[in-house]
PDB file of C-alpha atoms in Angstrom:
ATOM      1  CA  MET A  21      -0.146 235.024-103.488  1.00 38.00           C
ATOM      2  CA  SER A  22      -0.144 231.220-103.793  1.00 41.00           C
ATOM      3  CA  GLU A  23      -1.558 228.198-102.088  1.00 40.00           C
ATOM      4  CA  GLN A  24       0.089 224.778-102.136  1.00 39.00           C
ATOM      5  CA  SER A  25      -1.730 221.494-101.968  1.00 39.00           C
ATOM      6  CA  SER A  26      -0.612 218.087-100.778  1.00 40.00           C
ATOM      7  CA  SER A  27      -2.822 216.106-103.156  1.00 41.00           C
ATOM      8  CA  GLY A  28      -1.513 213.073-104.931  1.00 44.00           C
ATOM      9  CA  ALA A  29       0.945 213.371-107.772  1.00 46.00           C
ATOM     10  CA  ASP A  30      -1.493 212.048-110.298  1.00 65.00           C
ATOM     11  CA  ALA A  31      -4.102 214.742-109.529  1.00 79.00           C
ATOM     12  CA  ILE A  32      -4.800 217.441-112.107  1.00 93.00           C
ATOM     13  CA  THR A  33      -2.933 220.641-111.073  1.00 96.00           C
ATOM     14  CA  VAL A  34      -5.106 223.769-111.000  1.00 97.00           C
ATOM     15  CA  MET A  35      -4.520 227.422-110.330  1.00 98.00           C
ATOM     16  CA  VAL A  36      -7.574 229.529-109.314  1.00 97.00           C
ATOM     17  CA  VAL A  37      -7.583 233.222-110.332  1.00 97.00           C
ATOM     18  CA  ASP A  38     -10.233 235.554-108.903  1.00 95.00           C
ATOM     19  CA  ASP A  39     -10.179 238.946-107.296  1.00 93.00           C
ATOM     20  CA  HIS A  40     -12.723 238.037-104.611  1.00 94.00           C
ATOM     21  CA  PRO A  41     -10.936 236.248-101.699  1.00 94.00           C
ATOM     22  CA  MET A  42     -13.941 234.377-100.370  1.00 94.00           C
ATOM     23  CA  TRP A  43     -14.927 233.148-103.848  1.00 93.00           C
ATOM     24  CA  ARG A  44     -11.288 232.271-104.769  1.00 94.00           C
ATOM     25  CA  GLU A  45     -10.720 230.298-101.539  1.00 95.00           C
ATOM     26  CA  GLY A  46     -14.131 228.670-101.715  1.00 95.00           C
ATOM     27  CA  VAL A  47     -13.572 227.413-105.272  1.00 96.00           C
ATOM     28  CA  ALA A  48     -10.013 226.195-104.386  1.00 96.00           C
ATOM     29  CA  ARG A  49     -11.442 224.303-101.405  1.00 96.00           C
ATOM     30  CA  ASP A  50     -14.222 222.705-103.524  1.00 95.00           C
ATOM     31  CA  LEU A  51     -11.660 221.562-106.110  1.00 95.00           C
ATOM     32  CA  ALA A  52      -9.214 220.177-103.545  1.00 95.00           C
ATOM     33  CA  GLU A  53     -11.991 218.317-101.663  1.00 94.00           C
ATOM     34  CA  ARG A  54     -12.836 216.469-104.887  1.00 93.00           C
ATOM     35  CA  GLY A  55      -9.347 215.299-105.724  1.00 93.00           C
ATOM     36  CA  LEU A  56      -7.888 218.095-107.839  1.00 95.00           C
ATOM     37  CA  ASP A  57      -4.473 219.499-106.891  1.00 96.00           C
ATOM     38  CA  VAL A  58      -4.795 223.259-106.323  1.00 96.00           C
ATOM     39  CA  VAL A  59      -1.217 224.373-106.584  1.00 97.00           C
ATOM     40  CA  ALA A  60      -1.844 228.096-106.397  1.00 97.00           C
ATOM     41  CA  THR A  61      -4.286 230.915-106.266  1.00 97.00           C
ATOM     42  CA  ALA A  62      -3.928 234.509-107.587  1.00 96.00           C
ATOM     43  CA  PRO A  63      -5.933 237.709-107.021  1.00 95.00           C
ATOM     44  CA  ASP A  64      -5.169 239.584-110.229  1.00 94.00           C
ATOM     45  CA  ALA A  65      -3.868 239.246-113.732  1.00 94.00           C
ATOM     46  CA  ASP A  66      -0.265 240.198-113.078  1.00 94.00           C
ATOM     47  CA  ALA A  67       0.026 237.828-110.159  1.00 96.00           C
ATOM     48  CA  ALA A  68      -1.595 235.094-112.243  1.00 96.00           C
ATOM     49  CA  VAL A  69       0.898 235.335-114.969  1.00 95.00           C
ATOM     50  CA  ARG A  70       3.899 235.414-112.520  1.00 96.00           C
ATOM     51  CA  ILE A  71       2.631 232.529-110.333  1.00 97.00           C
ATOM     52  CA  ALA A  72       1.597 230.363-113.346  1.00 97.00           C
ATOM     53  CA  GLN A  73       5.110 230.526-114.670  1.00 94.00           C
ATOM     54  CA  ALA A  74       6.377 229.327-111.269  1.00 96.00           C
ATOM     55  CA  VAL A  75       3.943 226.446-110.638  1.00 96.00           C
ATOM     56  CA  ARG A  76       3.014 225.505-114.265  1.00 95.00           C
ATOM     57  CA  PRO A  77      -0.517 224.332-113.634  1.00 96.00           C
ATOM     58  CA  ARG A  78      -2.263 221.990-116.005  1.00 95.00           C
ATOM     59  CA  VAL A  79      -5.458 224.097-115.828  1.00 97.00           C
ATOM     60  CA  VAL A  80      -6.007 227.754-114.918  1.00 97.00           C
ATOM     61  CA  LEU A  81      -9.484 228.566-113.687  1.00 97.00           C
ATOM     62  CA  MET A  82      -9.769 232.214-114.759  1.00 97.00           C
ATOM     63  CA  ASP A  83     -12.112 234.950-113.824  1.00 95.00           C
ATOM     64  CA  LEU A  84     -12.428 237.866-116.351  1.00 92.00           C
ATOM     65  CA  ASN A  85     -13.039 240.816-114.054  1.00 89.00           C
ATOM     66  CA  LEU A  86      -9.678 241.223-112.302  1.00 89.00           C
ATOM     67  CA  GLY A  87      -9.319 245.000-112.041  1.00 81.00           C
ATOM     68  CA  ALA A  88      -6.768 246.935-114.022  1.00 82.00           C
ATOM     69  CA  ARG A  89      -5.850 243.976-116.243  1.00 86.00           C
ATOM     70  CA  SER A  90      -8.547 241.553-117.348  1.00 90.00           C
ATOM     71  CA  GLY A  91      -8.619 237.825-117.327  1.00 93.00           C
ATOM     72  CA  VAL A  92      -8.378 238.016-121.127  1.00 91.00           C
ATOM     73  CA  HIS A  93      -4.970 239.742-120.802  1.00 90.00           C
ATOM     74  CA  ALA A  94      -3.897 237.096-118.237  1.00 94.00           C
ATOM     75  CA  THR A  95      -5.045 234.253-120.493  1.00 92.00           C
ATOM     76  CA  GLU A  96      -3.048 235.555-123.446  1.00 89.00           C
ATOM     77  CA  ALA A  97       0.085 236.103-121.345  1.00 90.00           C
ATOM     78  CA  ILE A  98      -0.095 232.732-119.544  1.00 92.00           C
ATOM     79  CA  LEU A  99      -0.581 230.806-122.795  1.00 87.00           C
ATOM     80  CA  ASP A 100       2.182 232.707-124.494  1.00 83.00           C
ATOM     81  CA  LYS A 101       4.591 231.486-121.749  1.00 86.00           C
ATOM     82  CA  LEU A 102       2.951 228.052-121.099  1.00 88.00           C
ATOM     83  CA  PRO A 103       1.318 226.815-124.347  1.00 82.00           C
ATOM     84  CA  ASP A 104       0.527 223.392-122.803  1.00 85.00           C
ATOM     85  CA  THR A 105      -1.435 224.897-119.988  1.00 91.00           C
ATOM     86  CA  LYS A 106      -5.331 224.998-120.443  1.00 93.00           C
ATOM     87  CA  VAL A 107      -7.471 227.984-119.443  1.00 94.00           C
ATOM     88  CA  LEU A 108     -11.047 227.555-118.299  1.00 95.00           C
ATOM     89  CA  VAL A 109     -12.891 230.779-117.778  1.00 95.00           C
ATOM     90  CA  LEU A 110     -15.279 230.958-114.784  1.00 94.00           C
ATOM     91  CA  SER A 111     -17.106 234.243-114.964  1.00 90.00           C
ATOM     92  CA  ALA A 112     -20.283 235.899-113.752  1.00 88.00           C
ATOM     93  CA  SER A 113     -20.742 237.287-117.297  1.00 85.00           C
ATOM     94  CA  GLY A 114     -22.462 235.295-120.003  1.00 77.00           C
ATOM     95  CA  GLU A 115     -22.264 238.140-122.477  1.00 79.00           C
ATOM     96  CA  HIS A 116     -21.409 237.097-126.043  1.00 79.00           C
ATOM     97  CA  ALA A 117     -18.511 239.606-126.348  1.00 81.00           C
ATOM     98  CA  ASP A 118     -16.886 238.342-123.204  1.00 85.00           C
ATOM     99  CA  VAL A 119     -17.174 234.731-124.242  1.00 85.00           C
ATOM    100  CA  LEU A 120     -15.680 235.540-127.716  1.00 82.00           C
ATOM    101  CA  GLN A 121     -12.744 237.556-126.270  1.00 84.00           C
ATOM    102  CA  ALA A 122     -11.925 234.714-123.953  1.00 87.00           C
ATOM    103  CA  VAL A 123     -11.958 232.122-126.731  1.00 83.00           C
ATOM    104  CA  LYS A 124      -9.906 234.301-129.079  1.00 80.00           C
ATOM    105  CA  ALA A 125      -7.374 234.766-126.218  1.00 83.00           C
ATOM    106  CA  GLY A 126      -6.900 230.967-126.142  1.00 85.00           C
ATOM    107  CA  ALA A 127      -9.394 229.813-123.430  1.00 88.00           C
ATOM    108  CA  THR A 128     -10.421 226.167-123.932  1.00 87.00           C
ATOM    109  CA  GLY A 129     -13.702 226.674-122.274  1.00 89.00           C
ATOM    110  CA  TYR A 130     -16.151 229.120-120.522  1.00 91.00           C
ATOM    111  CA  LEU A 131     -18.473 228.553-117.572  1.00 92.00           C
ATOM    112  CA  VAL A 132     -20.678 231.069-115.792  1.00 90.00           C
ATOM    113  CA  LYS A 133     -20.518 231.151-112.018  1.00 90.00           C
ATOM    114  CA  SER A 134     -24.046 229.763-111.688  1.00 90.00           C
ATOM    115  CA  ALA A 135     -22.598 226.336-112.565  1.00 90.00           C
ATOM    116  CA  SER A 136     -22.867 223.630-109.876  1.00 92.00           C
ATOM    117  CA  VAL A 137     -19.746 222.309-108.149  1.00 93.00           C
ATOM    118  CA  GLN A 138     -20.105 219.028-110.008  1.00 93.00           C
ATOM    119  CA  GLU A 139     -20.346 220.831-113.288  1.00 93.00           C
ATOM    120  CA  LEU A 140     -17.239 222.773-112.484  1.00 95.00           C
ATOM    121  CA  ILE A 141     -15.302 219.682-111.485  1.00 95.00           C
ATOM    122  CA  ASP A 142     -16.328 217.847-114.659  1.00 94.00           C
ATOM    123  CA  ALA A 143     -15.433 220.962-116.722  1.00 94.00           C
ATOM    124  CA  VAL A 144     -11.945 221.145-115.158  1.00 96.00           C
ATOM    125  CA  ARG A 145     -11.242 217.510-115.854  1.00 94.00           C
ATOM    126  CA  ARG A 146     -12.373 217.787-119.495  1.00 92.00           C
ATOM    127  CA  THR A 147     -10.393 220.995-120.017  1.00 92.00           C
ATOM    128  CA  ALA A 148      -7.273 219.229-118.699  1.00 92.00           C
ATOM    129  CA  GLU A 149      -7.741 216.720-121.509  1.00 88.00           C
ATOM    130  CA  GLY A 150      -8.069 219.574-124.043  1.00 82.00           C
ATOM    131  CA  TYR A 151     -11.804 219.324-124.778  1.00 85.00           C
ATOM    132  CA  PRO A 152     -13.848 222.489-125.179  1.00 84.00           C
ATOM    133  CA  VAL A 153     -16.343 223.026-122.307  1.00 87.00           C
ATOM    134  CA  PHE A 154     -19.051 225.702-122.380  1.00 87.00           C
ATOM    135  CA  THR A 155     -22.018 226.551-120.335  1.00 84.00           C
ATOM    136  CA  PRO A 156     -25.064 225.346-122.238  1.00 77.00           C
ATOM    137  CA  GLY A 157     -26.034 227.872-124.829  1.00 71.00           C
ATOM    138  CA  LEU A 158     -22.684 229.594-125.107  1.00 73.00           C
ATOM    139  CA  ALA A 159     -21.071 227.106-127.444  1.00 64.00           C
ATOM    140  CA  GLY A 160     -23.712 227.848-130.054  1.00 64.00           C
ATOM    141  CA  LEU A 161     -22.946 231.626-129.759  1.00 65.00           C
ATOM    142  CA  VAL A 162     -19.195 230.975-130.287  1.00 63.00           C
ATOM    143  CA  LEU A 163     -19.773 228.642-133.188  1.00 61.00           C
ATOM    144  CA  GLY A 164     -22.154 231.040-134.887  1.00 63.00           C
ATOM    145  CA  GLU A 165     -19.758 234.007-134.645  1.00 60.00           C
ATOM    146  CA  TYR A 166     -16.811 231.976-135.915  1.00 55.00           C
ATOM    147  CA  ARG A 167     -18.820 230.683-138.840  1.00 55.00           C
ATOM    148  CA  ARG A 168     -19.661 234.265-139.699  1.00 59.00           C
ATOM    149  CA  LEU A 169     -15.953 235.287-139.514  1.00 52.00           C
ATOM    150  CA  ALA A 170     -14.966 232.188-141.529  1.00 50.00           C
ATOM    151  CA  ASP A 171     -16.986 233.529-144.412  1.00 54.00           C
ATOM    152  CA  GLU A 172     -14.869 236.618-144.559  1.00 52.00           C
ATOM    153  CA  PRO A 173     -11.799 236.583-146.882  1.00 46.00           C
ATOM    154  CA  VAL A 174      -9.243 236.917-144.087  1.00 40.00           C
ATOM    155  CA  GLY A 175      -6.238 234.823-143.040  1.00 43.00           C
ATOM    156  CA  PRO A 176      -2.688 234.015-144.027  1.00 46.00           C
ATOM    157  CA  ALA A 177      -1.805 233.899-147.741  1.00 45.00           C
ATOM    158  CA  GLY A 178      -1.113 230.631-149.390  1.00 46.00           C
ATOM    159  CA  ALA A 179      -3.038 227.446-150.038  1.00 49.00           C
ATOM    160  CA  ALA A 180      -4.751 225.873-147.029  1.00 57.00           C
ATOM    161  CA  PRO A 181      -3.683 222.346-145.977  1.00 64.00           C
ATOM    162  CA  VAL A 182      -5.782 219.663-147.578  1.00 72.00           C
ATOM    163  CA  LEU A 183      -7.434 217.231-145.233  1.00 78.00           C
ATOM    164  CA  THR A 184      -9.011 213.977-146.280  1.00 80.00           C
ATOM    165  CA  GLU A 185     -12.709 213.481-146.002  1.00 83.00           C
ATOM    166  CA  ARG A 186     -12.261 211.272-142.960  1.00 85.00           C
ATOM    167  CA  GLU A 187      -9.942 213.727-141.285  1.00 84.00           C
ATOM    168  CA  THR A 188     -12.501 216.459-141.788  1.00 87.00           C
ATOM    169  CA  ASP A 189     -15.192 214.215-140.274  1.00 88.00           C
ATOM    170  CA  VAL A 190     -13.001 213.564-137.245  1.00 89.00           C
ATOM    171  CA  LEU A 191     -12.081 217.203-136.925  1.00 89.00           C
ATOM    172  CA  ARG A 192     -15.874 218.209-136.768  1.00 88.00           C
ATOM    173  CA  LEU A 193     -16.484 215.716-133.975  1.00 88.00           C
ATOM    174  CA  VAL A 194     -13.338 216.772-132.062  1.00 85.00           C
ATOM    175  CA  ALA A 195     -14.657 220.371-132.216  1.00 84.00           C
ATOM    176  CA  LYS A 196     -17.957 219.098-130.546  1.00 82.00           C
ATOM    177  CA  GLY A 197     -15.971 217.805-127.592  1.00 80.00           C
ATOM    178  CA  LEU A 198     -16.306 214.052-128.326  1.00 83.00           C
ATOM    179  CA  THR A 199     -13.664 211.704-127.047  1.00 84.00           C
ATOM    180  CA  ALA A 200     -11.687 209.380-129.424  1.00 84.00           C
ATOM    181  CA  LYS A 201     -13.853 206.457-128.272  1.00 87.00           C
ATOM    182  CA  GLN A 202     -17.074 208.398-128.999  1.00 89.00           C
ATOM    183  CA  ILE A 203     -15.861 209.434-132.376  1.00 91.00           C
ATOM    184  CA  GLY A 204     -14.834 205.905-133.211  1.00 89.00           C
ATOM    185  CA  GLU A 205     -18.288 204.744-132.348  1.00 91.00           C
ATOM    186  CA  ARG A 206     -19.907 207.385-134.442  1.00 90.00           C
ATOM    187  CA  LEU A 207     -17.628 206.666-137.478  1.00 90.00           C
ATOM    188  CA  VAL A 208     -17.452 202.912-136.854  1.00 89.00           C
ATOM    189  CA  VAL A 209     -13.630 202.828-136.548  1.00 86.00           C
ATOM    190  CA  SER A 210     -11.309 202.108-133.673  1.00 87.00           C
ATOM    191  CA  HIS A 211     -10.228 204.824-131.222  1.00 83.00           C
ATOM    192  CA  ARG A 212      -6.616 204.198-132.376  1.00 82.00           C
ATOM    193  CA  THR A 213      -7.671 205.049-135.967  1.00 84.00           C
ATOM    194  CA  VAL A 214      -9.287 208.248-134.626  1.00 87.00           C
ATOM    195  CA  GLU A 215      -6.155 209.205-132.815  1.00 85.00           C
ATOM    196  CA  SER A 216      -4.121 208.568-135.940  1.00 81.00           C
ATOM    197  CA  HIS A 217      -6.427 210.923-137.910  1.00 85.00           C
ATOM    198  CA  VAL A 218      -6.023 213.499-135.140  1.00 86.00           C
ATOM    199  CA  GLN A 219      -2.297 213.280-135.152  1.00 83.00           C
ATOM    200  CA  ASN A 220      -2.136 213.548-138.967  1.00 80.00           C
ATOM    201  CA  THR A 221      -4.427 216.566-138.884  1.00 85.00           C
ATOM    202  CA  LEU A 222      -2.314 218.256-136.183  1.00 83.00           C
ATOM    203  CA  ARG A 223       0.793 217.721-138.276  1.00 78.00           C
ATOM    204  CA  LYS A 224      -0.756 218.978-141.495  1.00 79.00           C
ATOM    205  CA  LEU A 225      -2.116 222.134-139.802  1.00 81.00           C
ATOM    206  CA  GLN A 226       1.106 222.644-137.835  1.00 78.00           C
ATOM    207  CA  LEU A 227      -0.818 222.718-134.545  1.00 79.00           C
ATOM    208  CA  HIS A 228       0.182 221.329-131.186  1.00 76.00           C
ATOM    209  CA  ASN A 229      -2.856 220.192-129.273  1.00 77.00           C
ATOM    210  CA  ARG A 230      -6.593 219.601-129.345  1.00 78.00           C
ATOM    211  CA  ALA A 231      -7.460 223.072-128.102  1.00 78.00           C
ATOM    212  CA  GLN A 232      -5.765 224.628-131.075  1.00 80.00           C
ATOM    213  CA  LEU A 233      -7.470 222.025-133.357  1.00 83.00           C
ATOM    214  CA  VAL A 234     -10.871 223.047-131.986  1.00 82.00           C
ATOM    215  CA  ARG A 235     -10.194 226.698-132.583  1.00 82.00           C
ATOM    216  CA  TYR A 236      -9.126 225.870-136.142  1.00 84.00           C
ATOM    217  CA  ALA A 237     -12.272 223.950-136.793  1.00 84.00           C
ATOM    218  CA  ILE A 238     -14.415 226.772-135.422  1.00 80.00           C
ATOM    219  CA  GLU A 239     -12.590 229.391-137.469  1.00 78.00           C
ATOM    220  CA  GLN A 240     -13.011 227.335-140.603  1.00 78.00           C
ATOM    221  CA  GLY A 241     -16.740 226.780-140.010  1.00 76.00           C
ATOM    222  CA  LEU A 242     -16.187 223.006-139.672  1.00 75.00           C
ATOM    223  CA  ALA A 243     -18.002 222.566-136.357  1.00 66.00           C
ATOM    224  CA  ASP A 244     -21.380 222.167-138.030  1.00 58.00           C
ATOM    225  CA  ASP A 245     -24.403 220.533-136.238  1.00 48.00           C
TER     226      ASP A 245
END
């Protein structure tokens, strides 16, 4: 099941995944009315994976409760096939376990369905740029859990990549969702210098995008307040 849009070519392409038809179509309409390009909708996890590979959306807006297969399964499968696509979870659940499962599956952000339309639009746009977006209060839960896990002696063998002090400072701020301009203002450097540090860090860690960088920072306990 898919739904095509005639929005401009420069619009952010989005696929909406939800098992409730009225909610799915309502969210798709809200996004389209505000300039986002809704290229498809899907009612379940299997359809989401199949349609995502066909339309290759920039952002997938994913519900978690999809019946036989969950949104977590769909998120993992989509990102395995389309690593450049971003997944933003939009769920009725704000339970800690659900949030953690979604993030571990690769979701860039997590909003509860009580969010306003404007909050949703802003979240989709930030997700498209690779920034983590969470309903207020949930980010702290995720960071706290990953800090706990980071203290446990798990992970691949071998020496960890060595980041410079400035690269570590930039990484902490990236994990908080700051833009290059905001980080530059905080550290009193140009945004180009910030981007250079980000690219160097990505190369050292053998990562491909900001979302992976954020997850690394959280896992290493670097996203301190």
